[in-house]
mmCIF file of C-alpha atoms and ligand atoms in Angstrom:
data_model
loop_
_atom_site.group_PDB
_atom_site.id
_atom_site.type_symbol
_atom_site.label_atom_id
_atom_site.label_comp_id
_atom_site.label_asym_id
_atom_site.label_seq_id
_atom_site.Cartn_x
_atom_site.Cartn_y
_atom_site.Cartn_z
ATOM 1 C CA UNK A 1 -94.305 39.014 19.156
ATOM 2 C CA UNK A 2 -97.114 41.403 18.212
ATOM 3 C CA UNK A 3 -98.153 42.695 14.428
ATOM 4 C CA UNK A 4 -95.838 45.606 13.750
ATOM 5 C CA UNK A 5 -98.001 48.175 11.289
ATOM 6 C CA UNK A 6 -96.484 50.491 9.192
ATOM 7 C CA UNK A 7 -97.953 53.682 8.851
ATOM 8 C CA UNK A 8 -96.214 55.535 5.978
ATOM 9 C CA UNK A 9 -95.970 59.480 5.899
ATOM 10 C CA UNK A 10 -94.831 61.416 3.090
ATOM 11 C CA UNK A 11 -97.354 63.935 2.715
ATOM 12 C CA UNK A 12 -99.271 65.324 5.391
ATOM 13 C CA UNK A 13 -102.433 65.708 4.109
ATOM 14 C CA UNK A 14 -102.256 62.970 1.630
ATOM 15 C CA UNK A 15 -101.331 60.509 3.991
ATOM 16 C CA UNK A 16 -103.962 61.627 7.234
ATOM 17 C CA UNK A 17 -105.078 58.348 7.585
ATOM 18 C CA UNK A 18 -101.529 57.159 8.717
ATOM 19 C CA UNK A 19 -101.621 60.065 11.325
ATOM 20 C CA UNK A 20 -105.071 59.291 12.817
ATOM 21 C CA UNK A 21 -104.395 55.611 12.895
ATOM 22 C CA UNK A 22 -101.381 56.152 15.120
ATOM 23 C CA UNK A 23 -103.207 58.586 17.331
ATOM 24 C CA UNK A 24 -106.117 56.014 17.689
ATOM 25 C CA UNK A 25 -103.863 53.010 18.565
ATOM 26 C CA UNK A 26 -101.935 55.757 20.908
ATOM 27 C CA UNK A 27 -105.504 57.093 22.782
ATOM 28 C CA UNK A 28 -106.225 53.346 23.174
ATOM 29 C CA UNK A 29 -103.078 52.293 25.002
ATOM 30 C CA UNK A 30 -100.593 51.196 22.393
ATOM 31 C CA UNK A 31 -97.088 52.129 21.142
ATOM 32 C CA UNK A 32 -96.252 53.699 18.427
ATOM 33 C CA UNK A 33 -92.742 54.945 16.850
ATOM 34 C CA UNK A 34 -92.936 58.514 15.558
ATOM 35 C CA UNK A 35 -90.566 60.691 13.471
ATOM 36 C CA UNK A 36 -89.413 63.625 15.386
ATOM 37 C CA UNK A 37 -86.653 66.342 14.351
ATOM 38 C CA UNK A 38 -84.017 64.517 16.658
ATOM 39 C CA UNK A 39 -84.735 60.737 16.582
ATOM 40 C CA UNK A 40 -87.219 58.662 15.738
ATOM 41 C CA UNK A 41 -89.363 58.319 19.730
ATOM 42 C CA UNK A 42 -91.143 55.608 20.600
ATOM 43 C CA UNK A 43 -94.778 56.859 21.981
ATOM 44 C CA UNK A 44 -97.225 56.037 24.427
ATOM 45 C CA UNK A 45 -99.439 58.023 26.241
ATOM 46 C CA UNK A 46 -97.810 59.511 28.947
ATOM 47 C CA UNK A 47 -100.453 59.553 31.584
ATOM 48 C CA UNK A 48 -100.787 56.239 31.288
ATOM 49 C CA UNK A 49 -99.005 53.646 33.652
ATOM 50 C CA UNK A 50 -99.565 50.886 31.661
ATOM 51 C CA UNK A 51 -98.927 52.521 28.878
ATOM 52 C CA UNK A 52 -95.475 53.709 29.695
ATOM 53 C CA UNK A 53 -94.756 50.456 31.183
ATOM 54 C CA UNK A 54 -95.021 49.129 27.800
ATOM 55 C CA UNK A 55 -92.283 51.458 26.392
ATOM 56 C CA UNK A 56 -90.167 49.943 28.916
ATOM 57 C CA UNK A 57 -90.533 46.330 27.920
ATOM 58 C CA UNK A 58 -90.645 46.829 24.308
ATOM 59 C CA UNK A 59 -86.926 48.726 24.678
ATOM 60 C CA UNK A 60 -85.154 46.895 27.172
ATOM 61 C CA UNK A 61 -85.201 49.765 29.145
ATOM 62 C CA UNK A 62 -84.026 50.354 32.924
ATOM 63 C CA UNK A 63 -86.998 51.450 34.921
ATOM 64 C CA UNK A 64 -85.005 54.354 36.490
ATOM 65 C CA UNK A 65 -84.337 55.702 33.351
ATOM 66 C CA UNK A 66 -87.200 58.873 32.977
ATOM 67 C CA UNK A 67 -88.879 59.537 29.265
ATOM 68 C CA UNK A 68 -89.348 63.156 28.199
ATOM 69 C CA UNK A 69 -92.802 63.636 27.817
ATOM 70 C CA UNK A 70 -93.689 65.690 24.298
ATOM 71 C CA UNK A 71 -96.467 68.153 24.037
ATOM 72 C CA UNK A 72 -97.793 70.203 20.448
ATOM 73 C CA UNK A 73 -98.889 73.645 22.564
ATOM 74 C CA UNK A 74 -97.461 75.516 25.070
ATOM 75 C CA UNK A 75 -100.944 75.323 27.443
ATOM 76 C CA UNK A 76 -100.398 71.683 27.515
ATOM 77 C CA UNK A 77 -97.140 71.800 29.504
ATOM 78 C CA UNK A 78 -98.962 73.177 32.258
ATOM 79 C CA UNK A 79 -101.058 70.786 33.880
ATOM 80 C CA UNK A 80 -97.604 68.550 33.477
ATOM 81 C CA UNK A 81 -95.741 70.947 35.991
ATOM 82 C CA UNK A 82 -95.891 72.400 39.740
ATOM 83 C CA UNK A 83 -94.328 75.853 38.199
ATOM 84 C CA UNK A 84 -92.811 77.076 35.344
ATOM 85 C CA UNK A 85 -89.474 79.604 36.625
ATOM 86 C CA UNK A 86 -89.258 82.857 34.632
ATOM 87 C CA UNK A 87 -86.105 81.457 32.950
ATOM 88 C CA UNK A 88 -88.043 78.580 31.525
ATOM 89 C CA UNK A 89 -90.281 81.097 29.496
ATOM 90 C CA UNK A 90 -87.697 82.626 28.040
ATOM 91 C CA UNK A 91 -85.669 79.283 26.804
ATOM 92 C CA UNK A 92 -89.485 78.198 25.857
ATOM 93 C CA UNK A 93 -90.268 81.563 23.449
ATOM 94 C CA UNK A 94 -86.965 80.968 21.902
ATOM 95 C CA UNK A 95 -86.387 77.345 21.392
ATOM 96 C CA UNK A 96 -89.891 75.968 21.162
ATOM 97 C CA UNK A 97 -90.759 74.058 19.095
ATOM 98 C CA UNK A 98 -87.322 72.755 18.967
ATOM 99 C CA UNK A 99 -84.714 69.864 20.266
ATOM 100 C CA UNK A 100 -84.654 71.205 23.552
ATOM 101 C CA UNK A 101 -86.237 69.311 26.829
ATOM 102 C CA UNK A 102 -86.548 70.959 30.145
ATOM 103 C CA UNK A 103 -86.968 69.367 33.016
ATOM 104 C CA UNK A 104 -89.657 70.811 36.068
ATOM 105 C CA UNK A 105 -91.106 69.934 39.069
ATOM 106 C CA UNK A 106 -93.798 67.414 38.614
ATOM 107 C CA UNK A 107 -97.382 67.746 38.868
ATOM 108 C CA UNK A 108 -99.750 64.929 40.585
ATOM 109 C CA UNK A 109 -100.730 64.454 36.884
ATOM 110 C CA UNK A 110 -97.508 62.746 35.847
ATOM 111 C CA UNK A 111 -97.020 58.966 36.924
ATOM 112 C CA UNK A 112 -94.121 57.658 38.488
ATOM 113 C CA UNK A 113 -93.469 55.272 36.028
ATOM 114 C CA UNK A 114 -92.472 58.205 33.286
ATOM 115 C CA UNK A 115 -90.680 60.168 35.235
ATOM 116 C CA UNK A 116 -88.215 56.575 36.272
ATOM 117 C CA UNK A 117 -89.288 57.452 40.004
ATOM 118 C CA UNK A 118 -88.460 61.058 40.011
ATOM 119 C CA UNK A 119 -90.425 64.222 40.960
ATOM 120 C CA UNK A 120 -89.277 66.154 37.884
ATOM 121 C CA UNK A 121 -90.313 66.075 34.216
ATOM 122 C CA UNK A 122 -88.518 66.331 31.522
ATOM 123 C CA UNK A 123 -90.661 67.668 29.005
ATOM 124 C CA UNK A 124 -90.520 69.141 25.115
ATOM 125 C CA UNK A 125 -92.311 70.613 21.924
ATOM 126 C CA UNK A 126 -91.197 68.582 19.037
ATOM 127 C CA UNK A 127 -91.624 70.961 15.725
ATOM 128 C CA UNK A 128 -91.455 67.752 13.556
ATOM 129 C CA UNK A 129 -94.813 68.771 11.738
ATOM 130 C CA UNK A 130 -95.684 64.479 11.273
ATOM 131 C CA UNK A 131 -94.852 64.280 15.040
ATOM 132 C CA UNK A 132 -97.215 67.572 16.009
ATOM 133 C CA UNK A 133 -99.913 66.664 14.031
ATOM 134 C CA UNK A 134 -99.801 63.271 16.121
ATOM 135 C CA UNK A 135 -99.241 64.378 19.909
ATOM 136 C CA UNK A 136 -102.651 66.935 18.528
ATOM 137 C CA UNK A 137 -104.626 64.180 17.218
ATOM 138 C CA UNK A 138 -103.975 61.671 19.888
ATOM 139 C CA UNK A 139 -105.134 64.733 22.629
ATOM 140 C CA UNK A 140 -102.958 63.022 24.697
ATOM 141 C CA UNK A 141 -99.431 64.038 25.691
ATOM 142 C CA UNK A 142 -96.484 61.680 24.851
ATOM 143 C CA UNK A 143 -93.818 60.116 26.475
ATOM 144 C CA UNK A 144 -91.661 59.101 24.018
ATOM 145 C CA UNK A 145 -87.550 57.879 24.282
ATOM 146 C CA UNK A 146 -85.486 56.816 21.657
ATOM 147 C CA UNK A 147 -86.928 54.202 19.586
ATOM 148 C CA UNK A 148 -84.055 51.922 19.255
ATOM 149 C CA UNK A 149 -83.436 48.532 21.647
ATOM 150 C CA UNK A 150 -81.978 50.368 24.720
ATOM 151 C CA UNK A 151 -78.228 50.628 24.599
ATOM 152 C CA UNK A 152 -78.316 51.215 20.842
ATOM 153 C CA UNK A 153 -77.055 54.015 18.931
ATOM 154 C CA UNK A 154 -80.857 56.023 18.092
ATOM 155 C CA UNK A 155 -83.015 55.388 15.385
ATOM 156 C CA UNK A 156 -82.967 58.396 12.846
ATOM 157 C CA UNK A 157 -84.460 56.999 9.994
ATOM 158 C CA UNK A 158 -88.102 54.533 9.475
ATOM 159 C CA UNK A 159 -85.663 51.405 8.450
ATOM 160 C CA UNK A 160 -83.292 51.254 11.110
ATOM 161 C CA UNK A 161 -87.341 51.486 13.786
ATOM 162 C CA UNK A 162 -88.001 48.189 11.775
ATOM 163 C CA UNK A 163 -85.101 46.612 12.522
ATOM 164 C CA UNK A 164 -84.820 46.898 16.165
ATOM 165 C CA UNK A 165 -88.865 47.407 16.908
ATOM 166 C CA UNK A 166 -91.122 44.995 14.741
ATOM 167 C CA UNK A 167 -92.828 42.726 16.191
ATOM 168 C CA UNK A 168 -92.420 44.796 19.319
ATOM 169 C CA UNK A 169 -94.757 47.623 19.097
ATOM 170 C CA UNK A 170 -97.937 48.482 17.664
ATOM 171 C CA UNK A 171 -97.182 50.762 14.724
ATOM 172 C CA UNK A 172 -94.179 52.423 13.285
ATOM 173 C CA UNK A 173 -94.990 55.625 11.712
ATOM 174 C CA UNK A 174 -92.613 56.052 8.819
ATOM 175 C CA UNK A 175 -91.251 59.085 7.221
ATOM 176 C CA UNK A 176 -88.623 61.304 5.833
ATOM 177 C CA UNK A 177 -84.945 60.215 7.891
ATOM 178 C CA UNK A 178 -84.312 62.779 11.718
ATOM 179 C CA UNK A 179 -82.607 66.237 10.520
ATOM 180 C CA UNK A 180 -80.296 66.786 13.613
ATOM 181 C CA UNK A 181 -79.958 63.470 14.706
ATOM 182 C CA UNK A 182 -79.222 63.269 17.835
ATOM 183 C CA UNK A 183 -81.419 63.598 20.779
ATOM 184 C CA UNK A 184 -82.644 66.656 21.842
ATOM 185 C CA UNK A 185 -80.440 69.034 24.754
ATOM 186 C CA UNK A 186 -81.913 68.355 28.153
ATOM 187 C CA UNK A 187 -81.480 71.724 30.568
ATOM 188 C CA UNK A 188 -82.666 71.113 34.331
ATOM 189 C CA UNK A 189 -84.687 74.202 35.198
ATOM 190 C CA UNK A 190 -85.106 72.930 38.876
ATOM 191 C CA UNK A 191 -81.533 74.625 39.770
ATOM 192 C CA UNK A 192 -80.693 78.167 38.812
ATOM 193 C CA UNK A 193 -78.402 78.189 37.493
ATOM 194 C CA UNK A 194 -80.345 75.780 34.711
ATOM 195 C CA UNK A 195 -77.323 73.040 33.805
ATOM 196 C CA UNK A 196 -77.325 71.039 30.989
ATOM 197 C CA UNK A 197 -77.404 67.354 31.595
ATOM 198 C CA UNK A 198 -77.449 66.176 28.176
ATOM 199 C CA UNK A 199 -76.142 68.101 25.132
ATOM 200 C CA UNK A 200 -77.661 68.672 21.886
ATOM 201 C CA UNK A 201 -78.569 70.841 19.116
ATOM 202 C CA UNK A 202 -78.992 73.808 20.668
ATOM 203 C CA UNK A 203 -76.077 74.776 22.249
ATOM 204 C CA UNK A 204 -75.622 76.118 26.195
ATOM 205 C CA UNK A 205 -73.713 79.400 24.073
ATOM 206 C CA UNK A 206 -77.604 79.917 22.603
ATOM 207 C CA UNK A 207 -79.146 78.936 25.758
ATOM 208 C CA UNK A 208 -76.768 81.768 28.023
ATOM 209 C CA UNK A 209 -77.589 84.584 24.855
ATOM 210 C CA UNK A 210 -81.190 84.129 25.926
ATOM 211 C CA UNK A 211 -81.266 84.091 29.902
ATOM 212 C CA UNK A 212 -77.210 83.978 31.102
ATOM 213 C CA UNK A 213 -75.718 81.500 32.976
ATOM 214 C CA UNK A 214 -76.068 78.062 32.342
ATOM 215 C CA UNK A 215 -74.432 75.348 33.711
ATOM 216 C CA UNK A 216 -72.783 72.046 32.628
ATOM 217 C CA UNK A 217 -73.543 68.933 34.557
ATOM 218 C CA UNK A 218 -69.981 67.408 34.952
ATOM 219 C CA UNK A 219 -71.859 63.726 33.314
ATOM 220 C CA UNK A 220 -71.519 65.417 29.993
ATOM 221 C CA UNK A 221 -67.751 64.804 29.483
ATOM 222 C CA UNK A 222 -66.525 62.574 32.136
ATOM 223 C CA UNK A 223 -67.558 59.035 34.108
ATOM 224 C CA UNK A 224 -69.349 58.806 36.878
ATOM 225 C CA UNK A 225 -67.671 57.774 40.034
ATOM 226 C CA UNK A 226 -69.036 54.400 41.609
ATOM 227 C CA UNK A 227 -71.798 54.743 43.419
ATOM 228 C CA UNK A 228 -72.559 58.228 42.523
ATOM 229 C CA UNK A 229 -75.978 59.941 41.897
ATOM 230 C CA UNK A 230 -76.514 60.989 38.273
ATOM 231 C CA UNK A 231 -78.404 63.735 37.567
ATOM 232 C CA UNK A 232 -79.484 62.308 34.352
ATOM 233 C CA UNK A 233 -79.971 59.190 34.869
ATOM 234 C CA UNK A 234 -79.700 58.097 31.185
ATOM 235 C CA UNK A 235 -76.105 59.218 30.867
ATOM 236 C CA UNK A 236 -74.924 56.410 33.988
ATOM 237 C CA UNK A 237 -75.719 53.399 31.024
ATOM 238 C CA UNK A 238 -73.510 51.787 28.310
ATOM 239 C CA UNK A 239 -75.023 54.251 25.570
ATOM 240 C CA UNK A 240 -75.535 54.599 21.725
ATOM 241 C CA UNK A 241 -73.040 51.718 21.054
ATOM 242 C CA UNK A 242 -72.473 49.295 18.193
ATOM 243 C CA UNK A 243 -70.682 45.823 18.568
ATOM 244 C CA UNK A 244 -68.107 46.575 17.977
ATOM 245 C CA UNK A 245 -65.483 48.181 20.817
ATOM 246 C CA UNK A 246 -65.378 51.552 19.844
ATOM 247 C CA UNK A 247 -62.459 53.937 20.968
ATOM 248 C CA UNK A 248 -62.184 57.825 20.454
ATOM 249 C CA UNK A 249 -58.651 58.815 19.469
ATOM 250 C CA UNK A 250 -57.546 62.506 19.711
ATOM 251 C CA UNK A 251 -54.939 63.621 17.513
ATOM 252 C CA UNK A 252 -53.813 64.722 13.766
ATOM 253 C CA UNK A 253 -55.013 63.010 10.979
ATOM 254 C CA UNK A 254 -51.439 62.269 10.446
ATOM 255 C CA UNK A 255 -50.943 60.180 13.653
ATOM 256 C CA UNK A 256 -54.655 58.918 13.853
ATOM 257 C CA UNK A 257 -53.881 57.399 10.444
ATOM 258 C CA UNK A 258 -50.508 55.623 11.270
ATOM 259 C CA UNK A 259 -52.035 55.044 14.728
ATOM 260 C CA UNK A 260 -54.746 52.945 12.818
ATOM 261 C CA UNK A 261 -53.170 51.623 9.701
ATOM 262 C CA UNK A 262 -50.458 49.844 12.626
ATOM 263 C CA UNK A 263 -53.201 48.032 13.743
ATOM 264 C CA UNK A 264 -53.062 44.450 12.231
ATOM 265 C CA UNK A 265 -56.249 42.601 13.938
ATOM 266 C CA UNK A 266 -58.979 41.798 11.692
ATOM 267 C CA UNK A 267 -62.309 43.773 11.747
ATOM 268 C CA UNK A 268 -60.532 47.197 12.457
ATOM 269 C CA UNK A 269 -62.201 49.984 11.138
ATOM 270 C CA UNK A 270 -61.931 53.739 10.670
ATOM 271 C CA UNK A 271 -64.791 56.192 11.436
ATOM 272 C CA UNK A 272 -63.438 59.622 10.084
ATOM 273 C CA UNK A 273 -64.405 63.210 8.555
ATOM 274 C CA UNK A 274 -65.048 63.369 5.290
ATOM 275 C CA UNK A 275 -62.583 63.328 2.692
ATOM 276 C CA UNK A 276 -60.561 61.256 4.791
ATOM 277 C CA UNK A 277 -60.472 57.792 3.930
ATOM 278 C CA UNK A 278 -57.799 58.273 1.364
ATOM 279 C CA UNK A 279 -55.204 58.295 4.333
ATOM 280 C CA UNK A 280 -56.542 55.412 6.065
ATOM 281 C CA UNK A 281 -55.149 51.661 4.829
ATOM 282 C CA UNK A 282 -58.381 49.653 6.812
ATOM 283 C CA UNK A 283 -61.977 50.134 5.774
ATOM 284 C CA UNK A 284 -63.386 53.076 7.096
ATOM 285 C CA UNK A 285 -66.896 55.203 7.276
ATOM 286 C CA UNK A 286 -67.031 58.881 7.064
ATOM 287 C CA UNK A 287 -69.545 60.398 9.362
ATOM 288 C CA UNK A 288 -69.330 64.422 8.355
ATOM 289 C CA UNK A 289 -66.810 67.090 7.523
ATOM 290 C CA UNK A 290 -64.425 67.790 10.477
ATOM 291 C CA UNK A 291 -65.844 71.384 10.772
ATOM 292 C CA UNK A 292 -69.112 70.860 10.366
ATOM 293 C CA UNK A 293 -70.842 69.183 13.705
ATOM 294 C CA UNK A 294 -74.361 69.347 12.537
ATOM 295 C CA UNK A 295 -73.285 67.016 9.810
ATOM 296 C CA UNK A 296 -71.541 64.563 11.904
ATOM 297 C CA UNK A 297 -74.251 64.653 14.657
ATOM 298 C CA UNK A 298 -76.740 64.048 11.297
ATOM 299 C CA UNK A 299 -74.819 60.823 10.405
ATOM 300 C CA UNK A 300 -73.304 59.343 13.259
ATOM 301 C CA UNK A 301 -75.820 56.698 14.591
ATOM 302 C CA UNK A 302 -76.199 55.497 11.011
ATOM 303 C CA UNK A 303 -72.468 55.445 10.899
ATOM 304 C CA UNK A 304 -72.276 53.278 13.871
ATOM 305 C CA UNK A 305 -74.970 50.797 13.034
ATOM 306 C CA UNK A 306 -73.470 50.475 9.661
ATOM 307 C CA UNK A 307 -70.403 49.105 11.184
ATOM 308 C CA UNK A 308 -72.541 46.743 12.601
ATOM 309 C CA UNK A 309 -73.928 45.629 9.105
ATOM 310 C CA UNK A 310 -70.085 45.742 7.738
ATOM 311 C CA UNK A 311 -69.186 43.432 10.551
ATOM 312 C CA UNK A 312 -66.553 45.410 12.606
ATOM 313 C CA UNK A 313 -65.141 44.410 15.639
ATOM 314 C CA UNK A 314 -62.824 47.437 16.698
ATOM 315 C CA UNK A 315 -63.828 51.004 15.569
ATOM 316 C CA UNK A 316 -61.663 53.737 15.673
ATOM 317 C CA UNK A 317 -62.850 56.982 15.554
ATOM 318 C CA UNK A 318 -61.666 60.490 15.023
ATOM 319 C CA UNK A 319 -62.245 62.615 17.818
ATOM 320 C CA UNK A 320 -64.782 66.035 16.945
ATOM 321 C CA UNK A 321 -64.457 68.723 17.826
ATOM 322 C CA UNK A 322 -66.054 69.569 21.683
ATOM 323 C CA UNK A 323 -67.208 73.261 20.307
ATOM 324 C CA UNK A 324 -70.924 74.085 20.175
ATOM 325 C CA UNK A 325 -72.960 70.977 18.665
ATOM 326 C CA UNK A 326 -69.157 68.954 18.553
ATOM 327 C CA UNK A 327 -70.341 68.863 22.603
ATOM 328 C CA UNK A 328 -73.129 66.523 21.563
ATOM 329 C CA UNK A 329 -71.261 64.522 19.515
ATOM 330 C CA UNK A 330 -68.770 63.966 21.449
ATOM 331 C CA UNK A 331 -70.756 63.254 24.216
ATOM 332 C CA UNK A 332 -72.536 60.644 22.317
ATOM 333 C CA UNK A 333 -69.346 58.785 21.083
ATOM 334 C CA UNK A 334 -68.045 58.848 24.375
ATOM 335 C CA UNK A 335 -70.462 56.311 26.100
ATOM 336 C CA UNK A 336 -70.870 54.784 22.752
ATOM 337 C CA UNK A 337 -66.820 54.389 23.487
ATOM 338 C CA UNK A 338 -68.084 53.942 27.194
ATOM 339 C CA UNK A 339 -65.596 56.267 27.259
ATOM 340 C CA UNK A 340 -61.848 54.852 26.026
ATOM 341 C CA UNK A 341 -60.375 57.580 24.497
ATOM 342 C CA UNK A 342 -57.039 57.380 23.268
ATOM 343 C CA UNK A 343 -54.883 60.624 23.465
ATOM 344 C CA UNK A 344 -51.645 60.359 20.641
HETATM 345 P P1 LIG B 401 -84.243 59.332 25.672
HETATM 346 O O1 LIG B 401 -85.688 59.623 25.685
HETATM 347 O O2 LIG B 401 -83.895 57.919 25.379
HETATM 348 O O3 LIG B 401 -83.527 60.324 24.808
HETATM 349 O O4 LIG B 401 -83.784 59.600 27.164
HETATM 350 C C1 LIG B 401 -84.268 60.684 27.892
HETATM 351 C C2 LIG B 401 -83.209 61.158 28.838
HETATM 352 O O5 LIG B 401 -83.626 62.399 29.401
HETATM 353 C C3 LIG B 401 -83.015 60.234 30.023
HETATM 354 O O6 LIG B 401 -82.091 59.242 29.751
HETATM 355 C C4 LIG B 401 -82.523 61.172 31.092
HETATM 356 O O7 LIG B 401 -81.131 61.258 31.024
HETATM 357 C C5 LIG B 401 -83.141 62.517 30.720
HETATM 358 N N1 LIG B 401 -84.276 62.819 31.609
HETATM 359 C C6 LIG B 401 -85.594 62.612 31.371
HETATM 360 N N2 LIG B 401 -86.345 62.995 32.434
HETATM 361 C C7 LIG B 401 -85.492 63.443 33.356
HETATM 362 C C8 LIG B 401 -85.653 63.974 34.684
HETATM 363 N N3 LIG B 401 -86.850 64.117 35.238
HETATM 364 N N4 LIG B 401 -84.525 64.304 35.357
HETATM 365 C C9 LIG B 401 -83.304 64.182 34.779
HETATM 366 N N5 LIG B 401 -83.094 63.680 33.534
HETATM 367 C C10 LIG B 401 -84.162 63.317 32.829
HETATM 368 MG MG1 LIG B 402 -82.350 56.859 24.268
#
């Protein structure tokens, strides 16, 4: 166990000292959970094997599993990368500072150890002003995952960092709660067509206005086969889950509630879209209105660790919609689900 500081934000200028505290304890080694726009990320300096090796204790983390490494400028991706393809520059001017991660060829520059063994980076521009003013004061780039216990559903607000990270890392930096999330889109620019390996807030319909094309790695939406290679190698693991079994069920609200209300084991709950839990007969959470997937992708890791605090044991949940951020959702739930989905 190590002394867990908190370093509360509220006001950027009022609170400075908080910032260069955790850019100190970051320049000399340590880890340090930081609000971004997406999730709360748990930092260390990226050039740093030792460093990153921490990261990996402190979460439970699989050492093939590569961090995205988060820079405040655009100058400081180079030194990061072998290249940067024309395509790149576009996605960059549009999305930038934003929740999308690209992933390049490596430079000599980036240790193993971040990149979980590969010879791409995945790297991205956060435009969380606490988390800029950070990555700038720490002059260091960051690599920075989720800051949850790995297999989790992500932190997005300071209380749920306590919970799973005191007494595990160095600092917690802690501010307002994550506005999308969910974790930020990862595109491979190392193909061309670029393909989405991970889904996010911006969508691959933004991403194809800008430069055409895009792919979809096949991960997104369906298991792996045994033994196969993923291209992400985050999406292979057990993901984002609760206790509780979780299980997607497509279908009306009609037979999703009569689906669930027939279910007569204790600890069943409902996870459905606002304004719903007037049809269902078990407990239930609402994570968002049905057409509205920046709201559900706001609240559905809190959702799902609040099922934990309620005590559930079976959680079924309404299926989203797989349209334009829906993708990321659904993507989520699915390996939160490790993908039992129910079709009525
Ligand atoms: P997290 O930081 O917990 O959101 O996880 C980052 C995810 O980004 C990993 O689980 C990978 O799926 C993906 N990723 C990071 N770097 C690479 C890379 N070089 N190649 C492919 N996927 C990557
Ligand atoms: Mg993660």
């Amino acid at each position: 166990m190590i002394e867990t500081k908190i370093l509360p934000v509220s006001d950027l200028e009022k609170d400075r000292e908080s910032i260069e505290r955790a850019a100190a304890i970051l320049r000399e080694g340590g880890l340090v959970a930081i609000p971004t726009e997406t999730v709360y990320g748990l930092a260390a300096n990226a050039l740093s094997p030792e460093s990153v090796q921490k990261i990996f204790v402190a979460k439970g983390r699989p050492q093939d599993n590569p961090l995205i490494v988060h820079i405040s400028q655009i100058c400081e991706l180079l030194p990061l990368v072998e290249r940067v393809p024309p395509k790149a520059q576009k996605l960059m001017e549009h999305f930038w500072p934003g929740p999308l991660t690209m992933i390049f060829p490596k430079s000599e520059k980036v240790p193993l150890v971040t990149t979980g063994g590969l010879d791409t980076v995945a790297v991205r521009m956060p435009s969380h002003p606490v988390a800029q003013a950070i990555i700038q004061a720490a002059g260091v780039p960051l690599a920075a995952p989720s800051a949850n216990l790995s297999g989790r559903p992500s932190t997005t607000t300071a209380q749920h960092c306590i919970h799973d990270l005191s007494g595990r890392v160095d600092a917690i930096v802690a501010a307002d709660d994550c506005q999308v999330g969910l974790e930020s889109t990862v595109v491979s620019m190392v193909c061309d067509p670029p393909k989405i390996l991970r889904p996010g807030a911006v969508t691959r319909e933004e991403m194809e206005e800008v430069i055409g094309p895009v792919d979809l790695d096949r991960a997104v939406t369906a298991q792996l086969e045994e033994g196969a290679v993923a291209a992400s190698p985050g999406m292979k693991y057990k993901h984002y889950a609760p206790k509780a079994h979780v299980v997607i069920v497509e279908g009306d609200l009609e037979q999703y509630a009569r689906f669930v209300n027939s279910q007569e084991r204790p600890g069943v709950y409902g996870l459905v879209f606002q304004g719903e839990k007037e049809f269902l007969e078990k407990p239930c959470l609402e994570f968002g209105a049905m057409d509205d997937p920046a709201q559900q992708a706001h609240w559905l890791f809190a959702a799902l660790r609040e099922m934990d605090e309620l005590g559930a044991s079976e959680v079924y949940v309404r299926c989203p919609s797989k349209a334009g951020v829906g993708l990321a959702v659904y993507n989520r739930l699915l390996r939160a689900a490790a993908f039992e989905v129910i079709t009525l």
